[in-house]
Coordinates of C-alpha atoms and ligand atoms in Angstrom, one line a residue:
M1 CA 59.3 94.4 87.8
K2 CA 60.1 97.4 85.3
I3 CA 61.4 100.5 86.3
L4 CA 61.3 103.6 83.9
G5 CA 63.6 106.0 85.6
I6 CA 63.8 110.0 84.5
E7 CA 66.9 112.4 85.5
T8 CA 67.0 115.9 84.4
S9 CA 68.5 117.8 87.6
C10 CA 71.5 119.6 85.8
D11 CA 72.3 119.6 82.1
E12 CA 71.7 116.0 81.7
T13 CA 68.3 114.6 80.2
G14 CA 68.4 111.0 81.1
A15 CA 66.0 108.1 80.6
A16 CA 66.6 104.0 81.7
V17 CA 64.8 101.1 82.4
V18 CA 65.9 99.0 85.4
D19 CA 64.5 95.6 86.1
D20 CA 63.9 94.6 89.9
G21 CA 66.2 97.4 91.2
W22 CA 69.7 96.2 89.9
L23 CA 69.6 94.8 86.0
V24 CA 69.9 97.7 83.9
R25 CA 68.1 97.3 80.3
S26 CA 68.8 100.8 78.8
N27 CA 70.5 104.0 80.0
I28 CA 70.2 106.7 77.9
V29 CA 71.7 110.3 78.4
A30 CA 71.9 113.2 76.2
S31 CA 73.9 116.2 77.4
S32 CA 73.5 119.7 76.6
L33 CA 77.1 120.6 77.7
K34 CA 78.0 121.6 73.9
D35 CA 75.7 124.5 74.7
H36 CA 77.2 125.5 77.9
Q37 CA 81.0 125.2 77.1
Q38 CA 81.5 128.7 75.6
Y39 CA 80.0 130.0 79.3
G40 CA 82.7 128.1 81.2
G41 CA 79.6 126.3 83.3
I42 CA 76.1 125.3 83.3
I43 CA 73.7 127.8 82.1
P44 CA 70.5 126.6 84.1
E45 CA 67.9 128.7 81.0
I46 CA 69.6 126.9 78.9
A47 CA 69.8 123.5 80.3
S48 CA 65.9 123.3 80.7
R49 CA 65.0 124.6 77.5
R50 CA 67.2 121.7 76.1
Q51 CA 65.7 119.2 78.2
L52 CA 62.5 120.1 77.1
E53 CA 63.1 119.7 73.6
L54 CA 65.0 115.9 74.1
I55 CA 63.4 114.7 76.7
H56 CA 60.6 112.8 74.5
Y57 CA 63.2 111.3 72.3
V58 CA 65.3 110.0 75.3
V59 CA 62.2 108.6 77.1
C60 CA 61.5 106.7 73.4
E61 CA 65.0 105.7 72.8
A62 CA 65.5 104.2 76.4
L63 CA 62.1 102.0 76.1
S64 CA 63.0 100.9 72.5
K65 CA 66.8 100.0 73.8
A66 CA 64.9 98.0 76.4
K67 CA 62.5 96.2 73.7
M68 CA 59.4 97.7 75.4
S69 CA 57.0 100.5 75.0
L70 CA 54.9 102.4 77.3
P71 CA 52.3 99.6 78.6
D72 CA 55.1 97.4 79.7
V73 CA 56.2 100.0 82.3
D74 CA 55.3 98.9 85.9
C75 CA 56.3 102.6 87.8
I76 CA 57.8 105.8 87.0
A77 CA 61.0 107.1 89.2
V78 CA 61.8 110.6 88.7
T79 CA 64.7 112.9 90.3
R80 CA 62.8 115.1 92.8
K81 CA 65.8 117.1 94.5
P82 CA 68.7 118.6 94.5
G83 CA 69.0 120.3 91.0
L84 CA 68.5 123.0 88.8
I85 CA 64.8 124.0 89.7
G86 CA 63.7 124.9 85.8
S87 CA 65.6 121.7 85.0
L88 CA 63.9 119.2 87.9
L89 CA 60.6 120.8 86.5
V90 CA 61.0 119.2 83.0
G91 CA 61.7 115.8 84.3
I92 CA 58.9 116.2 87.1
S93 CA 56.4 117.6 84.8
F94 CA 56.9 114.8 82.3
A95 CA 56.7 111.6 84.8
R96 CA 53.7 113.4 86.6
A97 CA 51.8 113.4 82.7
L98 CA 53.1 109.9 81.9
S99 CA 52.1 108.5 85.5
Y100 CA 48.7 109.9 85.1
S101 CA 48.0 108.9 81.5
L102 CA 49.2 105.7 81.8
G103 CA 47.6 104.8 85.5
K104 CA 51.0 103.6 86.6
P105 CA 52.7 104.7 90.0
L106 CA 55.3 107.4 90.4
V107 CA 57.8 107.5 92.8
D108 CA 60.4 110.7 93.6
V109 CA 63.6 110.0 94.4
D110 CA 66.4 111.8 95.8
H111 CA 69.5 112.4 93.7
I112 CA 72.2 112.1 95.8
K113 CA 70.9 109.1 97.7
A114 CA 70.9 107.6 93.9
H115 CA 74.4 108.4 93.4
I116 CA 75.2 105.7 96.1
Y117 CA 72.7 103.2 94.7
A118 CA 74.6 103.5 91.7
N119 CA 76.9 100.9 93.0
F120 CA 73.9 98.4 93.2
L121 CA 73.5 98.4 89.3
R122 CA 74.7 95.8 87.3
L123 CA 74.6 95.0 83.7
E124 CA 73.2 91.4 82.1
S125 CA 77.1 90.5 81.6
E126 CA 77.6 91.2 85.1
K127 CA 74.8 89.0 86.4
G128 CA 77.2 87.2 88.8
V129 CA 79.0 90.3 90.1
P130 CA 78.4 90.4 93.8
L131 CA 76.3 93.6 95.5
P132 CA 77.5 95.7 98.5
R133 CA 76.6 94.9 101.3
L134 CA 74.6 97.6 103.7
P135 CA 75.2 99.6 106.5
A136 CA 78.1 101.0 104.8
I137 CA 80.1 104.2 104.3
G138 CA 78.6 106.4 101.8
L139 CA 80.9 109.2 99.5
V140 CA 79.0 111.1 97.0
V141 CA 81.6 113.5 95.2
S142 CA 80.1 115.1 92.5
G143 CA 79.8 119.1 91.0
G144 CA 77.4 120.4 93.5
H145 CA 78.2 118.3 96.6
S146 CA 80.9 116.3 98.8
S147 CA 79.3 114.7 101.5
L148 CA 80.1 111.5 103.7
Y149 CA 77.1 109.4 105.5
H150 CA 76.5 106.7 107.2
V151 CA 74.2 104.6 105.4
R152 CA 72.0 102.5 107.3
D153 CA 69.3 101.5 104.7
Y154 CA 69.4 102.2 100.8
D155 CA 67.1 105.6 101.9
R156 CA 68.0 106.0 105.2
F157 CA 71.0 108.0 105.3
D158 CA 73.3 109.8 108.6
L159 CA 75.3 112.4 107.2
L160 CA 78.5 112.6 109.0
G161 CA 80.0 115.6 107.2
Q162 CA 79.8 117.7 104.1
T163 CA 82.1 120.4 102.3
R164 CA 82.2 124.1 104.2
D165 CA 82.5 125.6 100.8
D166 CA 83.2 124.0 96.9
A167 CA 82.5 120.9 96.3
V168 CA 85.3 118.7 94.7
G169 CA 83.9 118.6 91.2
E170 CA 83.5 122.2 91.8
A171 CA 87.1 123.0 92.5
F172 CA 88.4 120.3 90.2
D173 CA 86.4 122.7 87.5
K174 CA 87.7 126.2 89.3
V175 CA 91.2 125.0 88.9
A176 CA 90.6 123.7 85.2
R177 CA 89.6 127.2 84.5
I178 CA 92.7 128.7 86.1
L179 CA 94.6 126.3 83.9
D180 CA 92.7 127.4 81.0
L181 CA 91.8 124.3 80.6
G182 CA 88.0 124.1 79.5
Y183 CA 85.1 122.7 81.0
P184 CA 83.8 120.2 82.8
G185 CA 87.6 120.1 84.7
G186 CA 87.5 116.7 85.8
P187 CA 88.1 114.6 83.1
V188 CA 90.9 116.7 81.9
I189 CA 92.6 117.3 85.2
D190 CA 92.4 113.6 85.5
R191 CA 94.0 113.0 82.2
L192 CA 96.7 115.9 82.8
A193 CA 97.9 114.6 85.9
K194 CA 99.0 111.3 84.5
Q195 CA 102.0 113.4 83.1
G196 CA 102.9 115.6 85.9
I197 CA 103.9 113.5 88.3
N198 CA 106.3 115.2 90.5
Q199 CA 107.4 115.6 94.8
E200 CA 108.4 119.0 94.5
L201 CA 105.1 121.0 94.2
R202 CA 102.5 120.3 97.5
F203 CA 99.1 122.2 97.6
P204 CA 97.7 122.7 100.9
R205 CA 95.3 119.8 102.6
A206 CA 92.6 121.0 105.1
A207 CA 92.5 118.2 107.2
M208 CA 90.1 119.8 109.9
P209 CA 90.7 116.9 112.7
N210 CA 87.9 116.0 114.5
S211 CA 85.7 116.6 112.2
Y212 CA 84.2 114.3 108.5
D213 CA 84.0 118.0 107.0
F214 CA 85.7 118.8 103.9
S215 CA 86.9 122.3 102.3
F216 CA 88.5 122.7 99.0
S217 CA 88.6 126.4 98.4
G218 CA 91.7 126.5 100.0
V219 CA 93.7 124.6 97.6
K220 CA 91.8 126.0 94.9
T221 CA 93.3 129.4 96.2
A222 CA 96.4 128.0 96.8
V223 CA 96.6 126.7 92.9
Y224 CA 95.4 130.3 91.8
N225 CA 98.1 132.1 93.5
Y226 CA 100.7 129.7 92.7
V227 CA 99.7 130.1 89.1
N228 CA 99.6 133.6 89.2
K229 CA 102.9 134.1 90.7
H230 CA 104.8 131.9 88.1
K231 CA 103.0 132.9 85.0
S232 CA 105.0 136.1 83.5
A233 CA 107.9 135.1 85.6
S234 CA 109.6 131.3 85.2
G235 CA 106.3 130.1 84.1
F236 CA 104.7 126.9 85.4
D237 CA 103.8 123.3 84.1
P238 CA 100.1 122.5 84.1
A239 CA 100.4 119.3 84.1
K240 CA 102.5 119.5 87.3
V241 CA 99.9 121.5 88.9
A242 CA 97.0 119.0 87.9
Y243 CA 98.9 116.7 89.6
S244 CA 99.6 118.3 92.7
F245 CA 96.2 119.5 93.1
Q246 CA 94.5 116.0 92.3
E247 CA 97.0 114.6 95.2
S248 CA 95.7 117.0 97.9
V249 CA 92.0 116.1 97.2
V250 CA 92.5 112.4 96.7
D251 CA 94.3 112.3 99.9
V252 CA 91.6 114.1 102.1
L253 CA 88.9 112.5 100.4
V254 CA 90.7 108.9 101.1
D255 CA 91.7 109.7 104.9
K256 CA 88.2 110.6 105.8
S257 CA 86.2 107.9 104.2
L258 CA 88.5 105.1 105.7
L259 CA 88.5 107.0 109.0
A260 CA 84.6 107.3 109.3
C261 CA 84.6 103.2 108.4
Q262 CA 87.0 102.2 111.0
R263 CA 85.8 105.0 113.9
R264 CA 82.2 103.2 113.1
G265 CA 83.2 99.5 112.9
I266 CA 82.0 99.2 109.2
E267 CA 83.3 97.4 106.6
S268 CA 81.9 98.5 103.1
L269 CA 82.6 102.2 101.3
L270 CA 80.5 103.0 98.9
I271 CA 81.6 106.0 96.1
G272 CA 79.7 108.0 94.1
G273 CA 79.1 110.9 91.6
G274 CA 80.8 112.4 88.9
V275 CA 84.1 112.6 90.5
A276 CA 84.2 108.8 91.5
A277 CA 85.2 108.6 87.6
N278 CA 88.5 109.9 88.8
S279 CA 91.1 107.4 87.9
T280 CA 93.5 108.3 90.7
L281 CA 90.7 108.4 93.5
R282 CA 89.6 104.9 92.1
Q283 CA 93.1 103.2 92.3
R284 CA 94.4 105.1 95.8
M285 CA 90.9 104.4 97.3
F286 CA 91.1 100.4 96.2
E287 CA 94.8 100.4 97.7
R288 CA 94.4 102.0 101.2
A289 CA 91.0 100.3 101.5
K290 CA 92.8 97.3 100.9
S291 CA 95.3 97.7 103.8
V292 CA 92.7 98.5 106.2
G293 CA 90.5 95.3 105.4
V294 CA 87.5 97.6 103.9
Q295 CA 85.6 96.4 100.8
V296 CA 85.3 99.6 98.5
Y297 CA 83.1 100.1 95.8
F298 CA 82.6 102.5 92.7
P299 CA 79.9 102.0 90.3
A300 CA 81.0 101.3 86.6
M301 CA 81.8 104.7 84.7
S302 CA 78.7 105.4 82.9
F303 CA 77.1 105.0 86.2
C304 CA 79.0 107.9 87.9
L305 CA 78.0 110.3 86.1
D306 CA 74.3 111.8 86.1
N307 CA 72.1 108.8 84.8
A308 CA 68.5 108.2 85.2
A309 CA 69.5 104.2 85.8
M310 CA 70.8 104.9 89.6
I311 CA 67.1 106.9 89.8
A312 CA 64.9 103.7 88.2
G313 CA 67.3 101.6 91.1
L314 CA 66.2 103.5 94.0
G315 CA 63.0 104.3 92.5
Y316 CA 62.1 100.1 92.8
R317 CA 63.3 100.2 96.3
L318 CA 61.2 102.9 97.7
F319 CA 58.3 101.8 95.4
S320 CA 58.9 98.2 97.0
K321 CA 58.9 99.9 100.5
Q322 CA 55.5 101.7 100.2
R323 CA 53.8 98.4 98.8
R324 CA 55.1 96.7 101.7
K325 CA 53.5 99.5 104.1
E326 CA 50.3 99.4 102.7
Ligands
LIG1 O1 77.6 113.9 89.3 P1 77.7 114.6 88.0 O2 77.8 114.3 87.2 O3 76.7 116.1 88.3 C1 76.4 116.7 89.8 O4 75.7 116.0 90.5 O5 77.2 117.9 89.7 O6 79.4 115.3 88.7 C2 79.7 116.2 87.7 C3 81.3 117.1 87.9 C4 81.8 118.0 87.3 O7 82.4 118.7 88.5 C5 83.1 117.1 86.7 O8 84.0 118.3 86.6 C6 83.4 116.0 87.4 O9 81.7 115.5 88.3 N1 84.5 114.9 87.0 C7 85.4 114.3 87.3 C8 85.9 113.5 86.3 N2 84.8 113.3 85.6 C9 83.5 114.0 86.0 N3 86.1 115.0 88.4 C10 87.3 114.2 88.5 N4 87.5 113.5 87.4 C11 86.9 112.7 86.8 N5 87.6 112.0 86.1
LIG2 ZN1 75.1 113.7 90.4

């Protein structure tokens, strides 16, 4: 069954075709990031206007890459929430119009659950690669969310903990801003940190024992204070700051995720969201998970950031469930 996925929750305009919930036939993402960079963050009005211009082309490209035309689509899946309201509206309106005019079913997909579902996607060349088992612990780390879940089924999540202030990606973006590294901050800090390995600079970790909640505003403020204190006097090394900030964040994410696995007796851990692209998080999580017998999964890089393949994939599961009930 071929599902056309549409994703427009933030600055991206995405369309993808996924077969039977796992085989990605095409995955097109057009970003308006360049239009926002001069402002240091996403401007919702600019994002939705660009999406309105792009969506038609992106959907056509996704179909053509999958060697399909509109009548071959069995079902349309679209991001329903959460996201920027104007941006969501573009994708939802487009998907509804397509569904109505083609007479094909439409399913609404939750963006956060789809980030976890990205672990179940495979390319043609990865056909034999085993899929994760459920139940699992799910960690979503993106620009807007940092949450830990007990994932009982593809769409049945129990929330264990979430950030009390900044999301992880937001903390990366804000620290990059303090260091004058541009937007988005995650990929730059990831790269720069590799040149700043040190032991002397240590930023706080909000452990919050007995809770699966996170807090990242303290480490961000600590970076801000450190930079302000040192910039005029002795100076500072941005690479070292990037490294120590990243260490602080990664430590907490790894500790809490593995603790949840151990306490709940769950052996698989699924990570998703833009920050799942972070190389240190990936490496540290694999090392530590191995030492405690937990199997950890990260999506392929192109499925970590916002994309429509994850929407089409989860859309298939929701559609199949709906049909079983009928
Ligand atoms: O999931 P996503 O594409 O959008 C949201 O749903 O928010 O995540 C975007 C976030 C941004 O904050 C960006 O800085 C962060 O993911 N990010 C990274 C990396 N690549 C993207 N953070 C850390 N390391 C990276 N390599
Ligand atoms: Zn996202």
